[in-house]
XYZ file of C-alpha atoms in Angstrom:
215
model
C 13.950 -4.947 3.418
C 16.145 -4.336 6.580
C 15.386 -0.830 7.848
C 17.782 1.182 10.056
C 16.901 0.675 13.651
C 16.753 4.493 14.082
C 14.043 4.698 11.382
C 11.914 1.873 12.838
C 12.151 3.479 16.227
C 11.082 6.846 14.812
C 7.990 5.376 13.199
C 7.147 3.326 16.282
C 7.224 6.553 18.266
C 5.183 8.501 15.673
C 2.648 5.630 15.825
C 2.301 5.039 19.540
C -1.082 6.682 19.995
C -2.850 4.865 17.167
C -4.482 1.442 17.224
C -1.893 -0.248 15.060
C -0.558 -3.892 15.298
C 2.789 -5.412 14.451
C 5.372 -4.153 11.971
C 5.795 -5.757 8.523
C 8.581 -4.831 6.244
C 8.245 -4.215 2.511
C 9.672 -7.092 0.447
C 11.279 -7.499 -2.921
C 14.519 -6.638 -4.701
C 16.209 -3.312 -5.086
C 15.807 -1.853 -8.610
C 12.726 -4.015 -9.280
C 10.580 -4.058 -12.469
C 7.818 -2.474 -10.441
C 7.085 -0.998 -6.953
C 3.647 -1.664 -5.601
C 2.322 0.493 -2.829
C -0.724 -0.763 -1.078
C -2.751 0.337 2.018
C -1.623 -1.495 5.127
C -1.080 -5.182 6.241
C -3.901 -7.239 7.308
C -4.183 -9.910 9.965
C -2.591 -12.635 7.827
C 0.393 -10.380 7.189
C 1.009 -9.684 10.840
C 1.162 -13.506 11.425
C 3.394 -14.442 8.533
C 5.141 -11.134 7.694
C 4.415 -11.595 3.908
C 2.775 -8.597 2.205
C -0.592 -9.386 0.390
C -0.729 -13.056 1.624
C -4.482 -13.073 2.174
C -7.376 -13.299 -0.139
C -6.494 -9.995 -1.792
C -3.042 -11.252 -2.149
C -4.173 -14.151 -4.372
C -6.004 -11.739 -6.674
C -2.893 -9.549 -6.822
C -0.450 -12.365 -7.608
C -2.816 -13.541 -10.458
C -2.786 -9.899 -11.893
C 0.903 -9.746 -11.591
C 1.457 -13.084 -13.295
C -0.705 -11.930 -16.192
C 1.949 -9.488 -17.109
C 5.052 -11.365 -16.206
C 5.596 -10.194 -12.654
C 6.473 -12.248 -9.532
C 7.361 -11.482 -6.000
C 10.963 -11.974 -6.947
C 11.015 -9.043 -9.409
C 8.500 -6.714 -7.714
C 8.946 -4.619 -4.602
C 5.759 -4.779 -2.517
C 5.031 -2.235 0.393
C 2.281 -0.019 1.640
C 1.552 3.416 2.983
C 1.325 1.958 6.443
C 3.499 -0.841 7.726
C 1.382 -1.915 10.670
C -2.136 -3.298 10.758
C -4.887 -0.693 11.678
C -7.582 -2.351 13.677
C -10.791 -1.205 15.411
C -12.251 -2.653 18.563
C -15.865 -3.953 18.212
C -18.128 -5.526 20.754
C -20.425 -8.223 19.567
C -22.382 -11.107 20.905
C -20.908 -14.513 20.253
C -23.518 -16.493 18.436
C -22.246 -19.717 19.968
C -21.942 -18.749 23.563
C -24.342 -15.839 23.529
C -21.871 -13.682 25.521
C -20.442 -10.409 24.733
C -16.903 -10.439 23.267
C -14.428 -8.013 21.692
C -13.055 -8.425 18.244
C -10.528 -6.650 16.497
C -11.107 -6.325 12.698
C -8.940 -4.606 10.059
C -9.854 -1.051 9.078
C -8.641 1.597 6.657
C -5.781 3.539 8.003
C -6.365 7.271 8.575
C -4.321 10.213 7.315
C -2.422 10.666 10.556
C -1.337 7.059 10.542
C -0.122 7.327 6.960
C 1.808 10.491 7.905
C 3.233 8.669 10.908
C 4.617 5.870 8.646
C 5.649 8.280 5.847
C 9.365 8.137 6.794
C 9.392 4.414 5.892
C 8.008 4.869 2.415
C 10.355 7.794 1.762
C 13.215 5.555 2.738
C 12.096 2.688 0.583
C 11.719 5.083 -2.524
C 15.280 6.258 -1.999
C 16.670 2.738 -1.521
C 14.686 0.969 -4.190
C 14.823 3.582 -6.863
C 11.703 2.226 -8.646
C 11.377 3.262 -12.411
C 7.621 2.583 -12.214
C 5.334 2.727 -9.265
C 1.784 1.238 -9.156
C -0.559 2.274 -6.306
C -3.208 -0.108 -5.095
C -6.342 1.632 -3.904
C -6.905 5.155 -2.734
C -4.578 5.116 0.317
C -1.357 4.555 -1.571
C -2.501 6.926 -4.302
C -3.299 9.770 -1.822
C 0.034 9.224 -0.070
C 1.966 9.747 -3.276
C -0.196 12.127 -5.396
C -2.613 13.774 -2.887
C -6.342 13.442 -2.199
C -7.320 15.112 -5.463
C -6.496 11.827 -7.092
C -9.428 9.429 -6.745
C -8.977 5.796 -7.900
C -12.395 5.657 -9.399
C -11.606 8.526 -11.691
C -7.883 8.095 -12.406
C -7.292 4.384 -12.453
C -5.097 3.236 -15.330
C -3.685 6.709 -15.981
C 0.055 7.089 -16.519
C 1.339 9.974 -14.378
C 4.911 11.271 -14.650
C 6.074 14.021 -12.194
C 6.880 14.659 -8.674
C 5.328 12.881 -5.746
C 4.648 13.764 -2.178
C 7.427 13.328 0.356
C 7.950 14.411 3.941
C 9.108 17.872 4.727
C 12.250 18.410 6.740
C 10.094 18.988 9.856
C 8.433 15.553 9.018
C 4.913 16.890 9.914
C 3.668 17.489 6.462
C 4.216 16.765 2.674
C 5.946 18.623 -0.124
C 6.577 17.788 -3.825
C 9.764 15.876 -4.543
C 12.420 17.216 -6.742
C 12.776 13.926 -8.435
C 10.077 12.679 -10.958
C 8.493 9.402 -10.836
C 6.138 7.350 -13.008
C 3.007 6.276 -11.197
C 0.130 4.193 -12.338
C -3.026 4.055 -10.105
C -4.634 0.650 -9.914
C -7.759 -0.542 -8.004
C -6.963 -2.490 -4.762
C -7.162 -6.227 -5.512
C -9.767 -6.678 -2.695
C -12.191 -4.155 -4.661
C -13.192 -7.081 -6.753
C -14.689 -8.941 -3.704
C -17.195 -5.862 -3.211
C -17.783 -4.867 -6.797
C -17.584 -7.564 -9.478
C -18.449 -5.019 -12.161
C -14.897 -3.666 -11.774
C -13.476 -6.909 -13.259
C -12.878 -5.570 -16.811
C -11.545 -2.251 -15.702
C -9.061 -3.952 -13.441
C -7.912 -6.218 -16.242
C -7.537 -3.315 -18.716
C -5.527 -1.304 -16.102
C -3.097 -4.200 -15.669
C -2.720 -4.451 -19.418
C -1.907 -0.761 -19.522
C 0.701 -1.373 -16.784
C 2.148 -4.373 -18.672
C 2.667 -2.387 -21.839
C 4.405 0.341 -19.897
C 6.698 -2.053 -18.282
C 7.517 -3.590 -21.745
C 8.207 -0.191 -23.094
C 10.569 0.501 -20.175
C 12.558 -2.658 -20.750
C 13.216 -1.846 -24.478
C-alpha cells in the first residue's frame, strides 16, 4: 500500500526514540477476503519488503493455502511496520572477539502506539470484512490486553475495536464493528509443537467463517 507522505512522516517522528529499523508497507488488495494483522517485520522483511517472507512466512502461507487464501486475495500488515531490534554483545566463536549483534525482538506498547496511525489508516482504506490477528501483539492492538491468545484463540469476535483517540496518545473503541478471529502467530509452532492441532483447528474455523461470508 502507498501511504500518504504526511502519515509516514508522522509515524517516523513518533518512532524516532525507539530501536526500530526500516519501514515495510502492508501488502494486498483493497477489500480483500481477509486482513491479517501480525506483530512486526523481521530481518528478512527489512531486506526484501515482503511481509512474512521468513520461516514464519512459510508456515503462514501453508495455513492460508489450506483455506483457499493467497497473497493476492489477503491484505497482510502488522501492529508495527518497522523491525524492532535489540543490541546484544557476544563473543564471536570463530574470532573469539567481542561483537555487537542486532536480533529481532517483540515490539513494546509504546512502539505499537507510535505506529497506530498506520493501522488505523489501513483499516479505513482496506475495509476488511474479517480480520485475523497473528499472536498477542496484533490481538492486543485491536481488542486490548485482556485478550490473551492462549485463552481466546479461534474465537469469533464481532464488535468495536481499538483505534487512536483524536489526541493520538491513547485508544478508544471504534464506532464501527468488525469481525476478528485471534490466531496463534505462525512462528509459535517453532517453539511449541504441541500447538499444531490447535493451530489447524483455528484455521479451519476461519475458513468456515470466510465461506459463510462469501455466500
